[in-house]
Tab-separated table of C-alpha atoms in Angstrom:
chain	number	residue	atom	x	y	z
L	998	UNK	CA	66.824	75.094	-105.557
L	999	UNK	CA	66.140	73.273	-108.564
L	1000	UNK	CA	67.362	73.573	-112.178
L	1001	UNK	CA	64.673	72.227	-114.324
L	1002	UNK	CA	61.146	71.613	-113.867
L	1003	UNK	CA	59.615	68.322	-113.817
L	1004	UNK	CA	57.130	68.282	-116.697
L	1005	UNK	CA	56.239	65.167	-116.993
L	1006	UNK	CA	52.813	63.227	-116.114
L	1007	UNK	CA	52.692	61.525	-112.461
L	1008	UNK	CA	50.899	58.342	-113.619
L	1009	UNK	CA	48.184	57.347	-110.875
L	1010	UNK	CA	46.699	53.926	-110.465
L	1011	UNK	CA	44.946	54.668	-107.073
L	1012	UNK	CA	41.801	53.123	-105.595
L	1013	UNK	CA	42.373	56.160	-103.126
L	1014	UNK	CA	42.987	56.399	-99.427
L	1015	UNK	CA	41.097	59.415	-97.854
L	1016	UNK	CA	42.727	62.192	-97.093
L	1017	UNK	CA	39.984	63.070	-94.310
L	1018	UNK	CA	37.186	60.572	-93.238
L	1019	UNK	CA	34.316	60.618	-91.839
L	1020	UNK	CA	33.554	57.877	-88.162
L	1021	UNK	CA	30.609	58.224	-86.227
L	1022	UNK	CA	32.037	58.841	-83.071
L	1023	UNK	CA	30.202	59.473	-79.304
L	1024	UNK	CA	31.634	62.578	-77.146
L	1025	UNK	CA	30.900	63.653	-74.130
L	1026	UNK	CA	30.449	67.098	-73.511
L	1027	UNK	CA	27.872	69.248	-71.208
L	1028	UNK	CA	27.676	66.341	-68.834
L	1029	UNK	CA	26.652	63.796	-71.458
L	1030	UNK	CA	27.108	62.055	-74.362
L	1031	UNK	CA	26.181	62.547	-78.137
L	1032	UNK	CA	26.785	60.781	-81.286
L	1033	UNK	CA	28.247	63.031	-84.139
L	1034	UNK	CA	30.269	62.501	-87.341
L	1035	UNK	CA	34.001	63.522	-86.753
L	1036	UNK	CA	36.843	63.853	-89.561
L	1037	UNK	CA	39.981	62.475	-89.182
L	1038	UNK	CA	43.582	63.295	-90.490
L	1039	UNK	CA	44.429	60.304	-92.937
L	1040	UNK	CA	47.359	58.288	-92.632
L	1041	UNK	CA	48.664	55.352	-94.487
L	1042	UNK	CA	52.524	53.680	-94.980
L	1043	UNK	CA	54.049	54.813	-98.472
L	1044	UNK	CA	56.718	52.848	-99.861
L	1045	UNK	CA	59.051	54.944	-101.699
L	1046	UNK	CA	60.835	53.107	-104.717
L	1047	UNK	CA	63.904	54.101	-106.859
L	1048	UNK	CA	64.218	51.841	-110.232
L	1049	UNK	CA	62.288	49.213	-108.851
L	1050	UNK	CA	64.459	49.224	-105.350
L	1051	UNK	CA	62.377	49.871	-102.232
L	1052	UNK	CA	64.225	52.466	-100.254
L	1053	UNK	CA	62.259	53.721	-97.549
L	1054	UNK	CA	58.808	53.600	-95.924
L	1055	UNK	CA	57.493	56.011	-93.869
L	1056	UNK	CA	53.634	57.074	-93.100
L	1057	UNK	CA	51.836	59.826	-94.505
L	1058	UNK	CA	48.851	61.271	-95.134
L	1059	UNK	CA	47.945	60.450	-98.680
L	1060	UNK	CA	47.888	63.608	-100.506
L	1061	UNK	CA	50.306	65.217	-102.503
L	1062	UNK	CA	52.404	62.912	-102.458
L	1063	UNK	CA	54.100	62.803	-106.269
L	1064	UNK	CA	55.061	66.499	-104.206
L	1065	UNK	CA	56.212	64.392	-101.258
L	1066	UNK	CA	58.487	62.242	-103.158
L	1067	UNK	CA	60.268	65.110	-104.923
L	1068	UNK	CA	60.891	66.997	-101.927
L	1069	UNK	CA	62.241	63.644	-100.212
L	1070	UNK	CA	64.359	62.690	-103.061
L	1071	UNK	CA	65.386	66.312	-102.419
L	1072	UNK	CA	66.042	66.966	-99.204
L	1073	UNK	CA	68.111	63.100	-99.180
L	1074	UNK	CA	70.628	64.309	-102.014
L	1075	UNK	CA	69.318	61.055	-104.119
L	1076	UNK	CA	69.147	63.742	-106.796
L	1077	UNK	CA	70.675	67.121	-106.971
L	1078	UNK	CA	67.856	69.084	-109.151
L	1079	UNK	CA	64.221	67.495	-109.992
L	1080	UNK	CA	65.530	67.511	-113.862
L	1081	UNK	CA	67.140	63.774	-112.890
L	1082	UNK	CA	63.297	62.321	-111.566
L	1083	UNK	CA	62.454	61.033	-114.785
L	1084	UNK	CA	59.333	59.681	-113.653
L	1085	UNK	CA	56.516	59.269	-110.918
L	1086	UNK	CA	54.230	56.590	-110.809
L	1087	UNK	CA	52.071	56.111	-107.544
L	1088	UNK	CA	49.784	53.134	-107.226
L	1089	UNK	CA	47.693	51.750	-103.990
L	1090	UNK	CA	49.319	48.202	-102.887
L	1091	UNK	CA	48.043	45.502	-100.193
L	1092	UNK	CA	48.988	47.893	-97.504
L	1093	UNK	CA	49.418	51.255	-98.454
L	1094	UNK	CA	51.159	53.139	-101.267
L	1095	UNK	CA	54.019	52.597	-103.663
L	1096	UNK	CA	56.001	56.062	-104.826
L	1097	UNK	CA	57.820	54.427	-107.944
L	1098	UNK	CA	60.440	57.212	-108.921
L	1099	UNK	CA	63.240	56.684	-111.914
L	1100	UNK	CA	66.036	58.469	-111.968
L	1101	UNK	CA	69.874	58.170	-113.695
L	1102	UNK	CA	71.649	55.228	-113.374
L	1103	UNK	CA	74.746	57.176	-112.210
L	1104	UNK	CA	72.568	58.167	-109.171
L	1105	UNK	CA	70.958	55.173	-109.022
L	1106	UNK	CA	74.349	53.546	-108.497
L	1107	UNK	CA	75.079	55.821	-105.631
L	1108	UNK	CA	71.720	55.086	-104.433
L	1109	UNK	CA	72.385	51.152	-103.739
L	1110	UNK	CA	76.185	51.774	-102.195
L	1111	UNK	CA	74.551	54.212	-99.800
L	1112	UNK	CA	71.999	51.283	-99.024
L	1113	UNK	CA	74.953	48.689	-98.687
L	1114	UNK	CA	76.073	50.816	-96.059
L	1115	UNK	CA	73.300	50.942	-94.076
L	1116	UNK	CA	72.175	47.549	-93.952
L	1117	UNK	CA	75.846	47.082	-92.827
L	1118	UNK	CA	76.240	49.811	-90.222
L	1119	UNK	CA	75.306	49.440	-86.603
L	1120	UNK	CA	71.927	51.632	-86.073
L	1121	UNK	CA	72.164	54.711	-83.929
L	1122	UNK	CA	68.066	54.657	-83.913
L	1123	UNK	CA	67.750	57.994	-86.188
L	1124	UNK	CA	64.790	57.514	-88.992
L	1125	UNK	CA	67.109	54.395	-90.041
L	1126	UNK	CA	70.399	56.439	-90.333
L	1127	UNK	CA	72.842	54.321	-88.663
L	1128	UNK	CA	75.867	56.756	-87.746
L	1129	UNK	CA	76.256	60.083	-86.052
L	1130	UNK	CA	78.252	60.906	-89.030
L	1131	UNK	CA	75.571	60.098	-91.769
L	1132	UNK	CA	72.816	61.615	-89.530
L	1133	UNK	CA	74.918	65.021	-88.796
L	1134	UNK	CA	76.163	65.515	-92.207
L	1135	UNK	CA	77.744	69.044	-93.323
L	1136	UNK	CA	75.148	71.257	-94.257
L	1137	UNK	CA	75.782	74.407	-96.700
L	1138	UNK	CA	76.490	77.689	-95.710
L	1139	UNK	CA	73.534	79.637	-96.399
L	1140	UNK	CA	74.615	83.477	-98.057
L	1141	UNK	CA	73.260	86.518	-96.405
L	1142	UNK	CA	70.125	88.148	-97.415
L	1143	UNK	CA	68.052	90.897	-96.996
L	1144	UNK	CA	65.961	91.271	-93.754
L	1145	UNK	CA	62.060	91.492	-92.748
L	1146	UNK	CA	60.231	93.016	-90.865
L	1147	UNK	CA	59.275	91.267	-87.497
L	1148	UNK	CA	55.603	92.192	-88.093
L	1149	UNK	CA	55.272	90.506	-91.438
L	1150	UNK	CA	56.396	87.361	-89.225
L	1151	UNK	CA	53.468	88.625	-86.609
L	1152	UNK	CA	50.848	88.742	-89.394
L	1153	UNK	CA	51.943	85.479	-91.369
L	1154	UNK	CA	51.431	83.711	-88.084
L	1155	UNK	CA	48.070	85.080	-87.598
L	1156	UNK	CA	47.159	84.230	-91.123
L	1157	UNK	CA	48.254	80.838	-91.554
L	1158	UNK	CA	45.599	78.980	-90.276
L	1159	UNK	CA	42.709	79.522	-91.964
L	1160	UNK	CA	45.254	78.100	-94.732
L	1161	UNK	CA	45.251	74.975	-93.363
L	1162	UNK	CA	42.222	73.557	-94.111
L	1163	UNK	CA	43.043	69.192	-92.979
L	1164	UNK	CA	44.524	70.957	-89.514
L	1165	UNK	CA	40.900	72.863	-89.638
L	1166	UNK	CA	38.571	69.545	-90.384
L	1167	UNK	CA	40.978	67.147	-88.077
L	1168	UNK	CA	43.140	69.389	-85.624
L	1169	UNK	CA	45.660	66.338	-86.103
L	1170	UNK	CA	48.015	67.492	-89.339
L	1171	UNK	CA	51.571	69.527	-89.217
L	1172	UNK	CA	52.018	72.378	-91.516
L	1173	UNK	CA	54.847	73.838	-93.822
L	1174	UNK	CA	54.623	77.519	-95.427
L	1175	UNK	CA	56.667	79.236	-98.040
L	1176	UNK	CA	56.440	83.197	-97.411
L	1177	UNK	CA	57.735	85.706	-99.293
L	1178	UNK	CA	58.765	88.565	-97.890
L	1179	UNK	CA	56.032	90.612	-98.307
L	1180	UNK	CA	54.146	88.719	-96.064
L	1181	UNK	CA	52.682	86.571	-99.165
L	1182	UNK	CA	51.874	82.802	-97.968
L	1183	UNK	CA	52.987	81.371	-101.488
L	1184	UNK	CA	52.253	77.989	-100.426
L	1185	UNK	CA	51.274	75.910	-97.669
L	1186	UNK	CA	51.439	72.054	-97.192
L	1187	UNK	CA	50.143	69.663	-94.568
L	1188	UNK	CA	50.479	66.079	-93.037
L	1189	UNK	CA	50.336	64.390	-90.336
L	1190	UNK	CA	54.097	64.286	-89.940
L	1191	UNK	CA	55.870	67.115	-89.710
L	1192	UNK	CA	58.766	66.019	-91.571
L	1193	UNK	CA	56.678	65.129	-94.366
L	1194	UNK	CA	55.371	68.826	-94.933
L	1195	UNK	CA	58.239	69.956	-95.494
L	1196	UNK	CA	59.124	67.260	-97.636
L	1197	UNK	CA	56.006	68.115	-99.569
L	1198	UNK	CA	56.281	71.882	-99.917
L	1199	UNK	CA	60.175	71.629	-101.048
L	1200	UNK	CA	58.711	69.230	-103.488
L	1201	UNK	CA	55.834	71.678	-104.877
L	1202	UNK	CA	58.506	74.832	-104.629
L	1203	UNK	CA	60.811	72.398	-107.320
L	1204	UNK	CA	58.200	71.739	-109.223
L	1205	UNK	CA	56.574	75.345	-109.416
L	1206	UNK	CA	60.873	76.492	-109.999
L	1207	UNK	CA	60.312	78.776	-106.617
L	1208	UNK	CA	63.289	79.998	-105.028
L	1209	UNK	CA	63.058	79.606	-101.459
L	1210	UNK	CA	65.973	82.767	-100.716
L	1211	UNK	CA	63.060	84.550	-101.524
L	1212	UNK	CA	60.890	84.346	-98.301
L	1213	UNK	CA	60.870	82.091	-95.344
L	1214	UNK	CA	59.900	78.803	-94.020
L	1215	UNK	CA	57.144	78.521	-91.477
L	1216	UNK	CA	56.497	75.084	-89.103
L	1217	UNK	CA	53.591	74.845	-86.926
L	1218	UNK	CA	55.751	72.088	-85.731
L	1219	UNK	CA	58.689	72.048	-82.952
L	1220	UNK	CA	62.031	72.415	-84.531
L	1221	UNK	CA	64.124	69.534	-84.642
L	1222	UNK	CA	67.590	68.733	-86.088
L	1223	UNK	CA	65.922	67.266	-88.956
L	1224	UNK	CA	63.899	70.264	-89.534
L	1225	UNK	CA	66.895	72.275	-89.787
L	1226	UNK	CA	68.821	70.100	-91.545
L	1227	UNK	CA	66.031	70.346	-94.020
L	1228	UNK	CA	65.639	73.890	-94.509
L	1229	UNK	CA	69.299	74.790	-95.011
L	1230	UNK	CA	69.449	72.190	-97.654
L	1231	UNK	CA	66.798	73.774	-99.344
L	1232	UNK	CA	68.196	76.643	-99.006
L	1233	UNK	CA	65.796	78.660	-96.827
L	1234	UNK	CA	67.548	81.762	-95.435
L	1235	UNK	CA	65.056	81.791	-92.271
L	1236	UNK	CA	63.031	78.919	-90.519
L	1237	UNK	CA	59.786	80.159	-87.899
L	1238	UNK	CA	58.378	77.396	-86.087
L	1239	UNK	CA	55.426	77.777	-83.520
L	1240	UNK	CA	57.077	75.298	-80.849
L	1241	UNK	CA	60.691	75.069	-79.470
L	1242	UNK	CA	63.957	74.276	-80.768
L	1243	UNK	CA	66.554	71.687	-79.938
L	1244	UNK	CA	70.041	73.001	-78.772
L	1245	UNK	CA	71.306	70.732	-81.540
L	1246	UNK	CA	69.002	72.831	-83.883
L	1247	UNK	CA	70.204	75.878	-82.617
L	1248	UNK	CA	73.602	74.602	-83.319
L	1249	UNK	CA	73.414	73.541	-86.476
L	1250	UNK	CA	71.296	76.935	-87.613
L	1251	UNK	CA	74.336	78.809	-86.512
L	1252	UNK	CA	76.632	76.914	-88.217
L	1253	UNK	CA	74.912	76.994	-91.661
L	1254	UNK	CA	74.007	81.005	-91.163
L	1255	UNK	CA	69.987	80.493	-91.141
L	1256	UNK	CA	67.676	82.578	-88.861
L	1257	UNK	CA	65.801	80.454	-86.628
L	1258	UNK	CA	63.007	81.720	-84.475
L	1259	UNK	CA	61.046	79.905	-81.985
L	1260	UNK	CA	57.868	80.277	-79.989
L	1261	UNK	CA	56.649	82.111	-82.784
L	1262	UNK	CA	53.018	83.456	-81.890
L	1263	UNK	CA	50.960	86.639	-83.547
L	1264	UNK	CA	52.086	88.030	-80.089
L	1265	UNK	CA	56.053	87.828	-80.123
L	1266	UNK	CA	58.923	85.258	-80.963
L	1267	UNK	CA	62.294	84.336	-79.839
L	1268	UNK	CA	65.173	84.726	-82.856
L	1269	UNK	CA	68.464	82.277	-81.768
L	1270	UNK	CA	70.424	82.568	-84.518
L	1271	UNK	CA	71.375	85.416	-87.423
L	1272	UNK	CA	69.292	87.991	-86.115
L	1273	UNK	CA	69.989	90.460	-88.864
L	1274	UNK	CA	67.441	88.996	-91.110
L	1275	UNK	CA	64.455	90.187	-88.738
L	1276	UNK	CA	64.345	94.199	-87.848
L	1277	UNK	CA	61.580	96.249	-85.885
């Protein structure tokens, strides 16, 4: 996925949003009310900037997000290896966060004509891409690889969540998993979008020079288009997610040769696409 490692210092100027924070909240339970101290998921608008140019905000829950902005810059082409991110600095502003990220010129150039066309587009409504084309863009064709066996899916599913420890305090945050396929959970990220666990764990898998053809990807999230889209840039050879897929998924999983299962519970799963990856 990546061709160099980023080794240089993410500069932090942060007062600090919480991650998970504590309200004194009432329930009502048994037939009455109590008082009691709940935490809850963070979540606060992060501004990511290229060279000084504001590109996109989205919201997030503020942690790992020097990880979030790699993966992003990733998973958007901005960049083809996280060599070219020359620098992170993150720093709280009025409202939220500011991701300041330098790369080339040469992409930086690219950057600001893909921008032009945008603002001048006519918006299909997509996460601000504004054409079918743009949004449905030719994904690569993903080689084959070995397979796994359906009960190291089984047992990863069972395991994963007492790795997610904001889902555990807040019951309100998305997770993303990099397995190998041993059954090892290499890495798990969370959010309170789905989209921007991913984004984080392709981000840390750059960073840490992990190659994601060895393993899987794991959602506790439904499986969207974008998802997909996602994963077979990164080069994933199989996506589990928890909830349902799109037929557009499905589609698009076919097309680029990924595995994608669905309904994926410790009890059983449903495989749609490039079944020869999972055996009995």
């Amino acid at each position: 996925m990546s061709e160099a490692v980023l080794d240089r210092p993410v500069r932090k100027r942060r007062r600090g949003h919480p991650v998970m924070p504590s309200r004194m909240v009432r329930r009502f339970q048994d037939g009455h009310f109590v008082e009691r101290s709940e935490t809850i998921a963070g979540e606060c608008a992060t501004a990511i900037v290229y060279n000084g140019v504001s590109f996109s905000v989205m919201m997030t829950t503020p942690q790992h997000l020097d990880e979030f902005a790699i993966g992003f810059t990733l998973a958007e082409q901005i960049v083809q290896h996280v060599g070219e991110i020359t620098g992170i600095e993150i720093e709280d502003v009025v409202l939220g966060v500011e991701i300041r990220l330098s790369i080339p010129q040469g992409r930086m150039d690219k950057l600001l004509e893909r921008r032009r066309m945008v603002i001048a587009g006519t918006s299909c409504g997509m996460c601000g891409i504004l054409s079918i084309e743009r949004a449905l863009r030719t994904l690569p064709v993903l080689p084959p690889s070995p397979p796994i066996r359906a009960r190291v899916v089984q047992e990863v599913l069972a395991a994963l969540p007492a790795r997610q420890s904001i889902n555990h305090e807040t019951g309100a945050a998305h997770a993303a998993a990099f397995v190998a396929n041993d059954g090892e959970i290499v890495l798990v990220r969370e959010d309170v979008g789905r989209h921007n666990a991913l984004d984080k764990l392709t981000g840390a898998m750059a960073r840490a020079a992990l190659e994601p053809a060895n393993g899987f990807l794991l959602l506790t999230s439904r499986c969207s288009t974008e998802m997909v889209q996602k994963a077979a840039i990164a080069g994933f050879p199989i996506l589990v997610a928890i909830s349902a897929p799109t037929t557009l998924a499905v589609e698009l999983a076919d097309a680029a040769g990924l595995t994608l299962i669905g309904f994926a519970r410790p009890s059983g799963f449903n495989i749609y696409t490039h079944d020869y990856r999972i055996t009995g």
